[in-house]
């Protein structure tokens, strides 16, 4: 059996430019379907944005892509390895090629920023401590956090935490970077900074990036292709231009930031009430 | 009536399911602790040492104070009964045997369950709800190896040590009370204590404290890793870790005391 550590040829043959293939992914939570047959391919070097409303299953999909959750059925093939079939032990070599930026940044609060970035290097490589320190400092410099090496995560602002999270995610020079809501909870200026940083990292390291978000401003800045999810299904897939030209009413509603019909009804109902009171 | 029985049954089954998962977790953690170097993973010496300081060294004052008080109380209560028979010298036997066989290990375990078991649950629980455990996993690091093993190994080392300390301080407490208020001579008290104790007493106490350490570590880690739902969830896990570990410690104590009583 080939070991995942070699990576050159996986047991499942795929076209060379396909890095991630999701095949008929189904998942349930408490008996409720969350993902209802997702099929999606991510090509080498592209930035794929998974877009959708809250609760559409996009974060769940991302958790499946890094093996943090097991689907009810279907495949997630990364570099030729179906990670849904791999036990935790054998996932390790695959995961070394992945970096993940969590929504909350998920920095280890008991460690300094530099220790956070250095952790994977310390655990997975035999490098000298001094080399690891230099590498961690370089990664922090790349995300614009020079001088914050000895800060504790609690001392950082939201945007800085995301930057530190990014530095940690790219510490092992991953081939694929996953970002869960990178600009959520940040002000527009800081959020734009994170988007620019993602673009810069992609250009510098030729990484394949998968971003889950519902921030429209981010989407059109960073996306090469967009997959829009609705009720656990991909309802639209294409470049930002293709998506803007889509005739799908759900896509248009999302892009135009329109409220649900039901909600308009309730708002009208409320404004009528106010009107009546005033009258 | 049927509803009450149904409720009781469901609760029992839930408890047994938790117990089963905890047993698996302790097996997994212990095997990881022993097998880590062969599985190509690091032994976490520094982290274990940090935990030993936090759980063991930092607990010394509270363990000593409580053991000292319990020694005093035990001497007073037994003197109250024994002086009616003119046998106050047997206070020495009673204090020594009950502290070494029973109260030393039990009290130390309960203090550590309240102090460190809860801290383990809160720390791991906070990491769980803050996605830190997920972050560890995506970095290809095992949370069992990274978090559970150092805490369990540290507890297995420090709890018996703290127990020996508590035993000694408890006996000193009883001794000081006896020579000051019960007018017993210092040499007689010490000789009486020495003759009352046998090695087996200390051994049974230490075997118990080893198992108590296992219980505190497993319950703390289990409650931490199963935390759901933000700060409120962390609070629930912390409380639950203290209640569950104290319950299991006392249940295990009954079992071991009966076993040692019957078998030795």
PDB file of N, CA and C in Angstrom, chain B residues 9 17 23 44 49 57 83 89 92 104 115 137 169 188 192-193 201 206 222 236 243 256:
ATOM      1  N   UNK B   9     -33.642   4.601  34.708  1.00  0.00           N
ATOM      2  CA  UNK B   9     -32.984   3.716  33.741  1.00  0.00           C
ATOM      3  C   UNK B   9     -32.167   4.504  32.741  1.00  0.00           C
ATOM      4  N   UNK B  17     -22.650   4.774  29.783  1.00  0.00           N
ATOM      5  CA  UNK B  17     -22.043   5.135  28.497  1.00  0.00           C
ATOM      6  C   UNK B  17     -20.837   6.043  28.736  1.00  0.00           C
ATOM      7  N   UNK B  23     -13.364   4.860  30.239  1.00  0.00           N
ATOM      8  CA  UNK B  23     -12.465   3.708  30.319  1.00  0.00           C
ATOM      9  C   UNK B  23     -11.638   3.628  29.042  1.00  0.00           C
ATOM     10  N   UNK B  44       6.594  14.138  26.217  1.00  0.00           N
ATOM     11  CA  UNK B  44       6.518  15.563  26.532  1.00  0.00           C
ATOM     12  C   UNK B  44       7.019  15.839  27.948  1.00  0.00           C
ATOM     13  N   UNK B  49       6.476  18.159  33.255  1.00  0.00           N
ATOM     14  CA  UNK B  49       7.080  18.830  34.409  1.00  0.00           C
ATOM     15  C   UNK B  49       6.258  20.066  34.817  1.00  0.00           C
ATOM     16  N   UNK B  57       3.305  20.726  43.097  1.00  0.00           N
ATOM     17  CA  UNK B  57       4.020  21.703  43.921  1.00  0.00           C
ATOM     18  C   UNK B  57       3.090  22.800  44.435  1.00  0.00           C
ATOM     19  N   UNK B  83     -10.559   8.115  76.051  1.00  0.00           N
ATOM     20  CA  UNK B  83     -10.186   8.459  77.434  1.00  0.00           C
ATOM     21  C   UNK B  83     -11.174   7.851  78.435  1.00  0.00           C
ATOM     22  N   UNK B  89      -3.540   6.493  74.830  1.00  0.00           N
ATOM     23  CA  UNK B  89      -2.328   6.214  74.043  1.00  0.00           C
ATOM     24  C   UNK B  89      -2.678   5.608  72.674  1.00  0.00           C
ATOM     25  N   UNK B  92      -2.656   7.350  69.083  1.00  0.00           N
ATOM     26  CA  UNK B  92      -1.543   7.235  68.133  1.00  0.00           C
ATOM     27  C   UNK B  92      -1.844   6.197  67.061  1.00  0.00           C
ATOM     28  N   UNK B 104      -5.532   9.949  54.312  1.00  0.00           N
ATOM     29  CA  UNK B 104      -4.470  10.599  53.532  1.00  0.00           C
ATOM     30  C   UNK B 104      -4.760  10.512  52.045  1.00  0.00           C
ATOM     31  N   UNK B 115      -9.225  20.936  42.928  1.00  0.00           N
ATOM     32  CA  UNK B 115      -8.296  21.995  42.553  1.00  0.00           C
ATOM     33  C   UNK B 115      -7.754  21.808  41.139  1.00  0.00           C
ATOM     34  N   UNK B 137      -5.577  19.243  15.727  1.00  0.00           N
ATOM     35  CA  UNK B 137      -5.798  18.113  14.821  1.00  0.00           C
ATOM     36  C   UNK B 137      -5.416  18.467  13.385  1.00  0.00           C
ATOM     37  N   UNK B 169       2.112  14.827  57.487  1.00  0.00           N
ATOM     38  CA  UNK B 169       1.621  16.038  58.162  1.00  0.00           C
ATOM     39  C   UNK B 169       0.431  15.712  59.064  1.00  0.00           C
ATOM     40  N   UNK B 188       6.626   7.984  73.788  1.00  0.00           N
ATOM     41  CA  UNK B 188       5.617   6.919  73.810  1.00  0.00           C
ATOM     42  C   UNK B 188       4.722   7.018  72.578  1.00  0.00           C
ATOM     43  N   UNK B 192       4.475   4.234  69.803  1.00  0.00           N
ATOM     44  CA  UNK B 192       3.155   3.634  69.586  1.00  0.00           C
ATOM     45  C   UNK B 192       2.780   3.728  68.098  1.00  0.00           C
ATOM     46  N   UNK B 193       3.046   4.900  67.506  1.00  0.00           N
ATOM     47  CA  UNK B 193       2.745   5.088  66.077  1.00  0.00           C
ATOM     48  C   UNK B 193       3.543   4.102  65.239  1.00  0.00           C
ATOM     49  N   UNK B 201       0.118  -1.010  55.203  1.00  0.00           N
ATOM     50  CA  UNK B 201      -0.798   0.129  55.333  1.00  0.00           C
ATOM     51  C   UNK B 201      -0.442   1.217  54.329  1.00  0.00           C
ATOM     52  N   UNK B 206      -1.085   3.902  48.937  1.00  0.00           N
ATOM     53  CA  UNK B 206      -0.471   4.410  47.704  1.00  0.00           C
ATOM     54  C   UNK B 206      -1.104   3.797  46.453  1.00  0.00           C
ATOM     55  N   UNK B 222     -11.785  13.959  29.946  1.00  0.00           N
ATOM     56  CA  UNK B 222     -13.033  13.567  29.271  1.00  0.00           C
ATOM     57  C   UNK B 222     -14.048  14.698  29.304  1.00  0.00           C
ATOM     58  N   UNK B 236     -20.202  24.035  32.932  1.00  0.00           N
ATOM     59  CA  UNK B 236     -20.860  22.746  33.218  1.00  0.00           C
ATOM     60  C   UNK B 236     -19.844  21.618  33.314  1.00  0.00           C
ATOM     61  N   UNK B 243     -17.745  16.755  40.439  1.00  0.00           N
ATOM     62  CA  UNK B 243     -18.756  15.845  40.995  1.00  0.00           C
ATOM     63  C   UNK B 243     -18.444  14.406  40.596  1.00  0.00           C
ATOM     64  N   UNK B 256     -11.662  -0.702  46.841  1.00  0.00           N
ATOM     65  CA  UNK B 256     -10.314  -1.083  47.256  1.00  0.00           C
ATOM     66  C   UNK B 256     -10.237  -1.416  48.744  1.00  0.00           C
TER      67      UNK B 256
END
